[in-house]
Amino acid sequence: MFSRTIISRAVRQTAARSSAFAAVRPTPLSTPAPATSFLLSLASQRRLLSDAVRQAIDKAVASAPVVLFMKGTPETPQCGFSRASIQVLGLQGVDPNKFAAFNVLEDQELRQGIKEYSDWPTIPQLYIDKEFVGGCDIIVSMHQNGELAKLLEEKGVLLKEEGGQAEGETKE
Amino acid sequence: MASPTPMEDAIREKITAALQPTRLEIYNDSHLHAHHAPMQGVTSKETHFRLIITSEAFGSKMQPARHRLVYSLLKHEMAQEGGIHALQLRTMTPEEEATRRAQEAGSE
């Protein structure tokens, strides 16, 4: 069945690729990038989206061409919807150099702020070229109908080598 | 007497009133997620929902706008303590639903 094939392949490919994600660009929050440490320093302040938080999120959104706000890290997602989203990006062959993930669980300001910033009440959230694309359902449906592949291709954020993502089996 | 499914009732009521859907399917997937860490201490059996909505109201709206529309209708239910934690959405216009059915029929 189609959905099952996608899932099992996603698991394998993500396993194969996760090391690349980790090696080339560690999750910004595990080794704080400027935007992130800024957010951390703001922790325990007001809940409203202040200018400072907005600016910090602006920076986070602009930190890479493809940015995912998620629960957990690409290597160890803490939520099934975040996992599915990161698997889709791996399957699509997004270049780790052009990708950044932010773990909202490590930062309450970010966790609340991003919802208001995007006018979107749930996590994960995907941004491409600083534009909000959608949450997990949208990512998965765009993956299935080909729109995501087209968008990523247009934005030039896919890995160049080996003819792309859908090349069947990964070798053991 | 109180409904055993107040959240599902609220979803059905609000979406029906605002969107007049030609198709509205509400699936309560909460039991699949009950063991997840964020659900500890939550007693509600109505935390994770999956909705399929077909409505003319989605016409000329891109997917993010459609989802925002549904989120805004359920704002209260999503914001309240122990309320809706996750909401999966599939949103279609009647035309899109017809196209999808035709494709599915053709691919068999």
PDB file of C-alpha atoms in Angstrom:
ATOM      1  CA  MET A   1       0.000   0.000   0.000  1.00  0.00           C
ATOM      2  CA  PHE A   2       1.156   3.462  -0.856  1.00  0.00           C
ATOM      3  CA  SER A   3       1.180   5.056   2.562  1.00  0.00           C
ATOM      4  CA  ARG A   4       2.998   2.143   4.117  1.00  0.00           C
ATOM      5  CA  THR A   5       5.707   2.170   1.448  1.00  0.00           C
ATOM      6  CA  ILE A   6       6.240   5.850   2.046  1.00  0.00           C
ATOM      7  CA  ILE A   7       6.539   5.392   5.758  1.00  0.00           C
ATOM      8  CA  SER A   8       8.961   2.465   5.754  1.00  0.00           C
ATOM      9  CA  ARG A   9      11.101   4.105   3.122  1.00  0.00           C
ATOM     10  CA  ALA A  10      11.027   7.327   5.069  1.00  0.00           C
ATOM     11  CA  VAL A  11      12.268   5.609   8.173  1.00  0.00           C
ATOM     12  CA  ARG A  12      15.157   4.017   6.360  1.00  0.00           C
ATOM     13  CA  GLN A  13      16.154   7.121   4.468  1.00  0.00           C
ATOM     14  CA  THR A  14      15.873   9.339   7.446  1.00  0.00           C
ATOM     15  CA  ALA A  15      18.055   6.980   9.393  1.00  0.00           C
ATOM     16  CA  ALA A  16      20.584   7.144   6.603  1.00  0.00           C
ATOM     17  CA  ARG A  17      20.389  10.890   6.317  1.00  0.00           C
ATOM     18  CA  SER A  18      20.074  11.944   9.889  1.00  0.00           C
ATOM     19  CA  SER A  19      23.816  11.706  10.354  1.00  0.00           C
ATOM     20  CA  ALA A  20      24.228  14.133   7.484  1.00  0.00           C
ATOM     21  CA  PHE A  21      21.810  16.551   9.121  1.00  0.00           C
ATOM     22  CA  ALA A  22      23.719  16.253  12.356  1.00  0.00           C
ATOM     23  CA  ALA A  23      27.186  16.447  10.904  1.00  0.00           C
ATOM     24  CA  VAL A  24      26.721  19.386   8.606  1.00  0.00           C
ATOM     25  CA  ARG A  25      24.387  21.541  10.565  1.00  0.00           C
ATOM     26  CA  PRO A  26      23.659  20.652  14.143  1.00  0.00           C
ATOM     27  CA  THR A  27      20.295  21.726  15.362  1.00  0.00           C
ATOM     28  CA  PRO A  28      20.821  25.370  16.207  1.00  0.00           C
ATOM     29  CA  LEU A  29      19.467  24.938  19.682  1.00  0.00           C
ATOM     30  CA  SER A  30      21.936  22.251  20.678  1.00  0.00           C
ATOM     31  CA  THR A  31      24.794  24.588  19.820  1.00  0.00           C
ATOM     32  CA  PRO A  32      23.021  27.904  20.191  1.00  0.00           C
ATOM     33  CA  ALA A  33      23.058  30.120  17.142  1.00  0.00           C
ATOM     34  CA  PRO A  34      22.774  33.870  17.703  1.00  0.00           C
ATOM     35  CA  ALA A  35      19.029  33.906  17.156  1.00  0.00           C
ATOM     36  CA  THR A  36      18.541  31.117  19.620  1.00  0.00           C
ATOM     37  CA  SER A  37      20.692  32.304  22.462  1.00  0.00           C
ATOM     38  CA  PHE A  38      18.893  35.589  22.114  1.00  0.00           C
ATOM     39  CA  LEU A  39      15.627  33.772  22.612  1.00  0.00           C
ATOM     40  CA  LEU A  40      16.967  31.867  25.569  1.00  0.00           C
ATOM     41  CA  SER A  41      18.100  35.054  27.209  1.00  0.00           C
ATOM     42  CA  LEU A  42      14.570  36.323  26.962  1.00  0.00           C
ATOM     43  CA  ALA A  43      13.060  33.358  28.738  1.00  0.00           C
ATOM     44  CA  SER A  44      10.780  34.020  31.701  1.00  0.00           C
ATOM     45  CA  GLN A  45       9.633  37.344  30.324  1.00  0.00           C
ATOM     46  CA  ARG A  46       6.237  38.310  29.017  1.00  0.00           C
ATOM     47  CA  ARG A  47       4.035  36.005  26.960  1.00  0.00           C
ATOM     48  CA  LEU A  48       3.055  38.576  24.393  1.00  0.00           C
ATOM     49  CA  LEU A  49       5.079  38.603  21.234  1.00  0.00           C
ATOM     50  CA  SER A  50       7.445  41.428  22.009  1.00  0.00           C
ATOM     51  CA  ASP A  51       9.502  43.206  19.365  1.00  0.00           C
ATOM     52  CA  ALA A  52      12.558  41.413  20.709  1.00  0.00           C
ATOM     53  CA  VAL A  53      11.039  37.973  20.297  1.00  0.00           C
ATOM     54  CA  ARG A  54       9.662  38.887  16.911  1.00  0.00           C
ATOM     55  CA  GLN A  55      13.111  39.990  15.782  1.00  0.00           C
ATOM     56  CA  ALA A  56      14.672  36.821  17.158  1.00  0.00           C
ATOM     57  CA  ILE A  57      12.162  34.713  15.256  1.00  0.00           C
ATOM     58  CA  ASP A  58      12.789  36.824  12.142  1.00  0.00           C
ATOM     59  CA  LYS A  59      16.426  35.812  12.457  1.00  0.00           C
ATOM     60  CA  ALA A  60      15.587  32.168  13.037  1.00  0.00           C
ATOM     61  CA  VAL A  61      13.313  32.100   9.990  1.00  0.00           C
ATOM     62  CA  ALA A  62      16.080  33.685   7.905  1.00  0.00           C
ATOM     63  CA  SER A  63      18.825  31.423   9.288  1.00  0.00           C
ATOM     64  CA  ALA A  64      18.517  28.955   6.380  1.00  0.00           C
ATOM     65  CA  PRO A  65      16.475  28.603   3.174  1.00  0.00           C
ATOM     66  CA  VAL A  66      14.515  25.739   4.758  1.00  0.00           C
ATOM     67  CA  VAL A  67      13.582  26.117   8.416  1.00  0.00           C
ATOM     68  CA  LEU A  68      11.510  23.742  10.491  1.00  0.00           C
ATOM     69  CA  PHE A  69      10.197  24.615  13.935  1.00  0.00           C
ATOM     70  CA  MET A  70       9.636  21.273  15.587  1.00  0.00           C
ATOM     71  CA  LYS A  71       9.324  19.355  18.833  1.00  0.00           C
ATOM     72  CA  GLY A  72      12.616  17.621  19.473  1.00  0.00           C
ATOM     73  CA  THR A  73      15.537  17.430  17.082  1.00  0.00           C
ATOM     74  CA  PRO A  74      15.773  15.937  13.583  1.00  0.00           C
ATOM     75  CA  GLU A  75      17.615  12.981  15.123  1.00  0.00           C
ATOM     76  CA  THR A  76      15.142  12.468  17.952  1.00  0.00           C
ATOM     77  CA  PRO A  77      11.779  14.074  17.231  1.00  0.00           C
ATOM     78  CA  GLN A  78       9.525  14.255  20.278  1.00  0.00           C
ATOM     79  CA  CYS A  79       6.252  14.183  18.392  1.00  0.00           C
ATOM     80  CA  GLY A  80       4.893  12.083  15.533  1.00  0.00           C
ATOM     81  CA  PHE A  81       3.941  15.107  13.463  1.00  0.00           C
ATOM     82  CA  SER A  82       7.411  16.593  13.777  1.00  0.00           C
ATOM     83  CA  ARG A  83       8.865  13.204  12.894  1.00  0.00           C
ATOM     84  CA  ALA A  84       6.724  12.899   9.785  1.00  0.00           C
ATOM     85  CA  SER A  85       7.728  16.388   8.680  1.00  0.00           C
ATOM     86  CA  ILE A  86      11.444  15.798   9.076  1.00  0.00           C
ATOM     87  CA  GLN A  87      11.101  12.467   7.259  1.00  0.00           C
ATOM     88  CA  VAL A  88       9.456  14.181   4.314  1.00  0.00           C
ATOM     89  CA  LEU A  89      12.263  16.728   4.108  1.00  0.00           C
ATOM     90  CA  GLY A  90      14.795  13.890   4.222  1.00  0.00           C
ATOM     91  CA  LEU A  91      12.925  11.971   1.524  1.00  0.00           C
ATOM     92  CA  GLN A  92      12.797  15.033  -0.662  1.00  0.00           C
ATOM     93  CA  GLY A  93      16.555  15.296  -0.412  1.00  0.00           C
ATOM     94  CA  VAL A  94      16.793  18.709   1.216  1.00  0.00           C
ATOM     95  CA  ASP A  95      20.430  19.783   1.454  1.00  0.00           C
ATOM     96  CA  PRO A  96      21.463  19.789   5.142  1.00  0.00           C
ATOM     97  CA  ASN A  97      23.524  22.902   4.418  1.00  0.00           C
ATOM     98  CA  LYS A  98      20.348  24.712   3.509  1.00  0.00           C
ATOM     99  CA  PHE A  99      18.314  23.462   6.419  1.00  0.00           C
ATOM    100  CA  ALA A 100      17.896  24.446  10.050  1.00  0.00           C
ATOM    101  CA  ALA A 101      15.656  22.970  12.714  1.00  0.00           C
ATOM    102  CA  PHE A 102      14.603  24.734  15.905  1.00  0.00           C
ATOM    103  CA  ASN A 103      13.433  22.710  18.870  1.00  0.00           C
ATOM    104  CA  VAL A 104      10.554  24.614  20.442  1.00  0.00           C
ATOM    105  CA  LEU A 105      10.574  22.355  23.499  1.00  0.00           C
ATOM    106  CA  GLU A 106      13.826  23.926  24.609  1.00  0.00           C
ATOM    107  CA  ASP A 107      12.487  27.432  24.604  1.00  0.00           C
ATOM    108  CA  GLN A 108       9.119  28.561  25.927  1.00  0.00           C
ATOM    109  CA  GLU A 109       9.456  31.981  24.302  1.00  0.00           C
ATOM    110  CA  LEU A 110       9.963  30.373  20.942  1.00  0.00           C
ATOM    111  CA  ARG A 111       7.229  27.815  21.542  1.00  0.00           C
ATOM    112  CA  GLN A 112       4.611  30.463  22.249  1.00  0.00           C
ATOM    113  CA  GLY A 113       6.101  33.141  20.043  1.00  0.00           C
ATOM    114  CA  ILE A 114       6.202  31.105  16.859  1.00  0.00           C
ATOM    115  CA  LYS A 115       2.483  30.382  17.099  1.00  0.00           C
ATOM    116  CA  GLU A 116       1.674  34.048  17.200  1.00  0.00           C
ATOM    117  CA  TYR A 117       4.352  34.960  14.690  1.00  0.00           C
ATOM    118  CA  SER A 118       2.959  32.541  12.102  1.00  0.00           C
ATOM    119  CA  ASP A 119      -0.669  32.892  13.167  1.00  0.00           C
ATOM    120  CA  TRP A 120      -0.614  29.106  13.406  1.00  0.00           C
ATOM    121  CA  PRO A 121      -1.493  27.292  16.652  1.00  0.00           C
ATOM    122  CA  THR A 122       0.430  24.054  16.178  1.00  0.00           C
ATOM    123  CA  ILE A 123       3.962  22.696  15.757  1.00  0.00           C
ATOM    124  CA  PRO A 124       5.691  21.746  13.435  1.00  0.00           C
ATOM    125  CA  GLN A 125       5.862  24.722  11.111  1.00  0.00           C
ATOM    126  CA  LEU A 126       7.813  24.869   7.891  1.00  0.00           C
ATOM    127  CA  TYR A 127       9.311  27.986   6.361  1.00  0.00           C
ATOM    128  CA  ILE A 128      10.939  28.102   2.934  1.00  0.00           C
ATOM    129  CA  ASP A 129      12.728  31.279   1.918  1.00  0.00           C
ATOM    130  CA  LYS A 130      11.244  33.024   4.947  1.00  0.00           C
ATOM    131  CA  GLU A 131       7.737  32.209   3.800  1.00  0.00           C
ATOM    132  CA  PHE A 132       5.382  30.143   5.889  1.00  0.00           C
ATOM    133  CA  VAL A 133       4.480  26.939   4.039  1.00  0.00           C
ATOM    134  CA  GLY A 134       2.368  25.061   6.558  1.00  0.00           C
ATOM    135  CA  GLY A 135       2.203  22.410   9.225  1.00  0.00           C
ATOM    136  CA  CYS A 136       2.520  18.644   9.026  1.00  0.00           C
ATOM    137  CA  ASP A 137      -0.691  17.950   7.088  1.00  0.00           C
ATOM    138  CA  ILE A 138       0.229  20.496   4.441  1.00  0.00           C
ATOM    139  CA  ILE A 139       3.824  19.254   4.234  1.00  0.00           C
ATOM    140  CA  VAL A 140       2.664  15.659   3.785  1.00  0.00           C
ATOM    141  CA  SER A 141      -0.027  16.477   1.242  1.00  0.00           C
ATOM    142  CA  MET A 142       2.379  18.667  -0.749  1.00  0.00           C
ATOM    143  CA  HIS A 143       4.841  15.794  -0.606  1.00  0.00           C
ATOM    144  CA  GLN A 144       2.258  13.399  -1.997  1.00  0.00           C
ATOM    145  CA  ASN A 145       0.931  15.637  -4.752  1.00  0.00           C
ATOM    146  CA  GLY A 146       4.331  16.763  -5.990  1.00  0.00           C
ATOM    147  CA  GLU A 147       4.007  20.434  -5.003  1.00  0.00           C
ATOM    148  CA  LEU A 148       6.732  20.199  -2.390  1.00  0.00           C
ATOM    149  CA  ALA A 149       9.262  18.654  -4.780  1.00  0.00           C
ATOM    150  CA  LYS A 150       8.514  21.441  -7.257  1.00  0.00           C
ATOM    151  CA  LEU A 151       8.868  24.169  -4.655  1.00  0.00           C
ATOM    152  CA  LEU A 152      12.130  22.794  -3.240  1.00  0.00           C
ATOM    153  CA  GLU A 153      13.515  22.390  -6.737  1.00  0.00           C
ATOM    154  CA  GLU A 154      12.589  25.977  -7.646  1.00  0.00           C
ATOM    155  CA  LYS A 155      14.245  27.234  -4.492  1.00  0.00           C
ATOM    156  CA  GLY A 156      17.406  25.254  -5.252  1.00  0.00           C
ATOM    157  CA  VAL A 157      17.601  23.656  -1.823  1.00  0.00           C
ATOM    158  CA  LEU A 158      17.909  20.005  -2.832  1.00  0.00           C
ATOM    159  CA  LEU A 159      21.060  17.908  -2.724  1.00  0.00           C
ATOM    160  CA  LYS A 160      22.655  17.912  -6.156  1.00  0.00           C
ATOM    161  CA  GLU A 161      24.179  14.433  -6.332  1.00  0.00           C
ATOM    162  CA  GLU A 162      22.719  11.022  -7.237  1.00  0.00           C
ATOM    163  CA  GLY A 163      19.631  12.172  -9.053  1.00  0.00           C
ATOM    164  CA  GLY A 164      17.535  12.973  -6.053  1.00  0.00           C
ATOM    165  CA  GLN A 165      15.227  11.445  -3.565  1.00  0.00           C
ATOM    166  CA  ALA A 166      13.016   8.764  -4.980  1.00  0.00           C
ATOM    167  CA  GLU A 167      15.747   6.293  -5.852  1.00  0.00           C
ATOM    168  CA  GLY A 168      14.107   3.267  -4.297  1.00  0.00           C
ATOM    169  CA  GLU A 169      16.072   1.256  -1.818  1.00  0.00           C
ATOM    170  CA  THR A 170      18.943   2.390   0.289  1.00  0.00           C
ATOM    171  CA  LYS A 171      21.790  -0.056   0.499  1.00  0.00           C
ATOM    172  CA  GLU A 172      22.585  -1.656   3.807  1.00  0.00           C
TER     173      GLU A 172
ATOM    174  CA  MET B   1     -27.179  15.264  30.833  1.00  0.00           C
ATOM    175  CA  ALA B   2     -23.688  16.167  29.735  1.00  0.00           C
ATOM    176  CA  SER B   3     -22.494  14.786  26.432  1.00  0.00           C
ATOM    177  CA  PRO B   4     -19.699  12.209  26.666  1.00  0.00           C
ATOM    178  CA  THR B   5     -18.036  13.942  23.735  1.00  0.00           C
ATOM    179  CA  PRO B   6     -18.297  17.690  24.381  1.00  0.00           C
ATOM    180  CA  MET B   7     -15.258  18.515  22.269  1.00  0.00           C
ATOM    181  CA  GLU B   8     -16.414  16.559  19.255  1.00  0.00           C
ATOM    182  CA  ASP B   9     -19.836  18.147  19.611  1.00  0.00           C
ATOM    183  CA  ALA B  10     -18.295  21.604  19.685  1.00  0.00           C
ATOM    184  CA  ILE B  11     -16.210  20.856  16.604  1.00  0.00           C
ATOM    185  CA  ARG B  12     -19.214  19.581  14.684  1.00  0.00           C
ATOM    186  CA  GLU B  13     -21.400  22.459  15.730  1.00  0.00           C
ATOM    187  CA  LYS B  14     -18.939  25.241  14.965  1.00  0.00           C
ATOM    188  CA  ILE B  15     -17.712  23.872  11.662  1.00  0.00           C
ATOM    189  CA  THR B  16     -21.193  23.057  10.468  1.00  0.00           C
ATOM    190  CA  ALA B  17     -22.438  26.524  11.339  1.00  0.00           C
ATOM    191  CA  ALA B  18     -19.547  28.421   9.804  1.00  0.00           C
ATOM    192  CA  LEU B  19     -18.634  26.332   6.761  1.00  0.00           C
ATOM    193  CA  GLN B  20     -21.806  24.421   5.853  1.00  0.00           C
ATOM    194  CA  PRO B  21     -19.674  21.464   4.821  1.00  0.00           C
ATOM    195  CA  THR B  22     -20.949  18.936   2.296  1.00  0.00           C
ATOM    196  CA  ARG B  23     -18.765  16.403   4.090  1.00  0.00           C
ATOM    197  CA  LEU B  24     -17.555  16.478   7.669  1.00  0.00           C
ATOM    198  CA  GLU B  25     -15.800  13.512   9.201  1.00  0.00           C
ATOM    199  CA  ILE B  26     -14.461  13.750  12.725  1.00  0.00           C
ATOM    200  CA  TYR B  27     -12.086  11.094  14.000  1.00  0.00           C
ATOM    201  CA  ASN B  28     -11.011  11.013  17.599  1.00  0.00           C
ATOM    202  CA  ASP B  29      -7.472   9.614  17.613  1.00  0.00           C
ATOM    203  CA  SER B  30      -6.781  10.502  21.236  1.00  0.00           C
ATOM    204  CA  HIS B  31      -6.343   6.884  22.350  1.00  0.00           C
ATOM    205  CA  LEU B  32      -3.399   6.558  19.942  1.00  0.00           C
ATOM    206  CA  HIS B  33      -1.574   9.356  21.737  1.00  0.00           C
ATOM    207  CA  ALA B  34      -2.643   8.847  25.330  1.00  0.00           C
ATOM    208  CA  HIS B  35       0.765   7.524  26.363  1.00  0.00           C
ATOM    209  CA  HIS B  36       2.687  10.512  24.984  1.00  0.00           C
ATOM    210  CA  ALA B  37       4.590  12.645  27.423  1.00  0.00           C
ATOM    211  CA  PRO B  38       2.568  15.849  26.873  1.00  0.00           C
ATOM    212  CA  MET B  39      -0.618  13.933  27.711  1.00  0.00           C
ATOM    213  CA  GLN B  40       0.464  12.980  31.223  1.00  0.00           C
ATOM    214  CA  GLY B  41      -2.020  14.271  33.723  1.00  0.00           C
ATOM    215  CA  VAL B  42      -4.568  15.028  31.007  1.00  0.00           C
ATOM    216  CA  THR B  43      -7.823  13.248  31.727  1.00  0.00           C
ATOM    217  CA  SER B  44      -9.707  14.343  28.613  1.00  0.00           C
ATOM    218  CA  LYS B  45     -10.395  11.603  26.085  1.00  0.00           C
ATOM    219  CA  GLU B  46     -10.725  14.258  23.398  1.00  0.00           C
ATOM    220  CA  THR B  47      -7.265  15.644  22.726  1.00  0.00           C
ATOM    221  CA  HIS B  48      -6.335  14.467  19.219  1.00  0.00           C
ATOM    222  CA  PHE B  49      -8.697  14.897  16.301  1.00  0.00           C
ATOM    223  CA  ARG B  50      -8.515  14.291  12.603  1.00  0.00           C
ATOM    224  CA  LEU B  51     -10.996  16.106  10.402  1.00  0.00           C
ATOM    225  CA  ILE B  52     -11.976  15.738   6.791  1.00  0.00           C
ATOM    226  CA  ILE B  53     -13.932  18.754   5.639  1.00  0.00           C
ATOM    227  CA  THR B  54     -15.354  19.456   2.233  1.00  0.00           C
ATOM    228  CA  SER B  55     -16.815  22.914   1.863  1.00  0.00           C
ATOM    229  CA  GLU B  56     -17.420  25.605  -0.732  1.00  0.00           C
ATOM    230  CA  ALA B  57     -16.003  27.999   1.846  1.00  0.00           C
ATOM    231  CA  PHE B  58     -12.498  26.789   0.960  1.00  0.00           C
ATOM    232  CA  GLY B  59     -12.815  27.906  -2.647  1.00  0.00           C
ATOM    233  CA  SER B  60     -10.058  30.277  -3.777  1.00  0.00           C
ATOM    234  CA  LYS B  61      -8.169  29.744  -0.518  1.00  0.00           C
ATOM    235  CA  MET B  62      -4.755  28.106  -0.379  1.00  0.00           C
ATOM    236  CA  GLN B  63      -4.229  25.320   2.153  1.00  0.00           C
ATOM    237  CA  PRO B  64      -2.681  27.469   4.902  1.00  0.00           C
ATOM    238  CA  ALA B  65      -5.615  29.862   4.732  1.00  0.00           C
ATOM    239  CA  ARG B  66      -8.069  26.983   4.939  1.00  0.00           C
ATOM    240  CA  HIS B  67      -6.346  25.548   7.971  1.00  0.00           C
ATOM    241  CA  ARG B  68      -6.198  28.966   9.627  1.00  0.00           C
ATOM    242  CA  LEU B  69      -9.923  29.316   9.047  1.00  0.00           C
ATOM    243  CA  VAL B  70     -10.615  26.033  10.837  1.00  0.00           C
ATOM    244  CA  TYR B  71      -8.140  26.826  13.614  1.00  0.00           C
ATOM    245  CA  SER B  72      -9.813  30.161  14.178  1.00  0.00           C
ATOM    246  CA  LEU B  73     -13.215  28.496  14.524  1.00  0.00           C
ATOM    247  CA  LEU B  74     -11.787  26.158  17.169  1.00  0.00           C
ATOM    248  CA  LYS B  75      -9.575  28.712  18.835  1.00  0.00           C
ATOM    249  CA  HIS B  76     -11.250  28.355  22.198  1.00  0.00           C
ATOM    250  CA  GLU B  77     -11.146  24.539  22.148  1.00  0.00           C
ATOM    251  CA  MET B  78      -7.444  24.559  21.248  1.00  0.00           C
ATOM    252  CA  ALA B  79      -6.426  27.178  23.780  1.00  0.00           C
ATOM    253  CA  GLN B  80      -8.175  25.814  26.840  1.00  0.00           C
ATOM    254  CA  GLU B  81      -6.322  23.715  29.389  1.00  0.00           C
ATOM    255  CA  GLY B  82      -6.699  20.004  28.540  1.00  0.00           C
ATOM    256  CA  GLY B  83      -8.372  20.970  25.266  1.00  0.00           C
ATOM    257  CA  ILE B  84      -7.476  19.948  21.727  1.00  0.00           C
ATOM    258  CA  HIS B  85      -3.775  19.175  21.592  1.00  0.00           C
ATOM    259  CA  ALA B  86      -3.507  18.127  17.953  1.00  0.00           C
ATOM    260  CA  LEU B  87      -5.756  18.693  14.978  1.00  0.00           C
ATOM    261  CA  GLN B  88      -5.090  16.997  11.666  1.00  0.00           C
ATOM    262  CA  LEU B  89      -6.929  18.568   8.776  1.00  0.00           C
ATOM    263  CA  ARG B  90      -7.819  17.583   5.270  1.00  0.00           C
ATOM    264  CA  THR B  91      -9.664  20.398   3.590  1.00  0.00           C
ATOM    265  CA  MET B  92     -11.218  20.214   0.134  1.00  0.00           C
ATOM    266  CA  THR B  93     -13.728  22.016  -2.012  1.00  0.00           C
ATOM    267  CA  PRO B  94     -16.478  19.852  -3.522  1.00  0.00           C
ATOM    268  CA  GLU B  95     -14.702  20.122  -6.894  1.00  0.00           C
ATOM    269  CA  GLU B  96     -11.410  18.921  -5.401  1.00  0.00           C
ATOM    270  CA  GLU B  97     -13.158  16.060  -3.715  1.00  0.00           C
ATOM    271  CA  ALA B  98     -14.715  15.016  -7.032  1.00  0.00           C
ATOM    272  CA  THR B  99     -11.314  15.208  -8.746  1.00  0.00           C
ATOM    273  CA  ARG B 100      -9.720  13.157  -6.017  1.00  0.00           C
ATOM    274  CA  ARG B 101     -12.416  10.499  -6.243  1.00  0.00           C
ATOM    275  CA  ALA B 102     -11.969  10.305  -9.994  1.00  0.00           C
ATOM    276  CA  GLN B 103      -8.205   9.919  -9.590  1.00  0.00           C
ATOM    277  CA  GLU B 104      -8.575   7.254  -6.956  1.00  0.00           C
ATOM    278  CA  ALA B 105     -11.045   5.365  -9.103  1.00  0.00           C
ATOM    279  CA  GLY B 106      -8.703   5.636 -12.085  1.00  0.00           C
ATOM    280  CA  SER B 107      -5.618   4.401 -10.270  1.00  0.00           C
ATOM    281  CA  GLU B 108      -7.146   1.113  -9.145  1.00  0.00           C
TER     282      GLU B 108
END
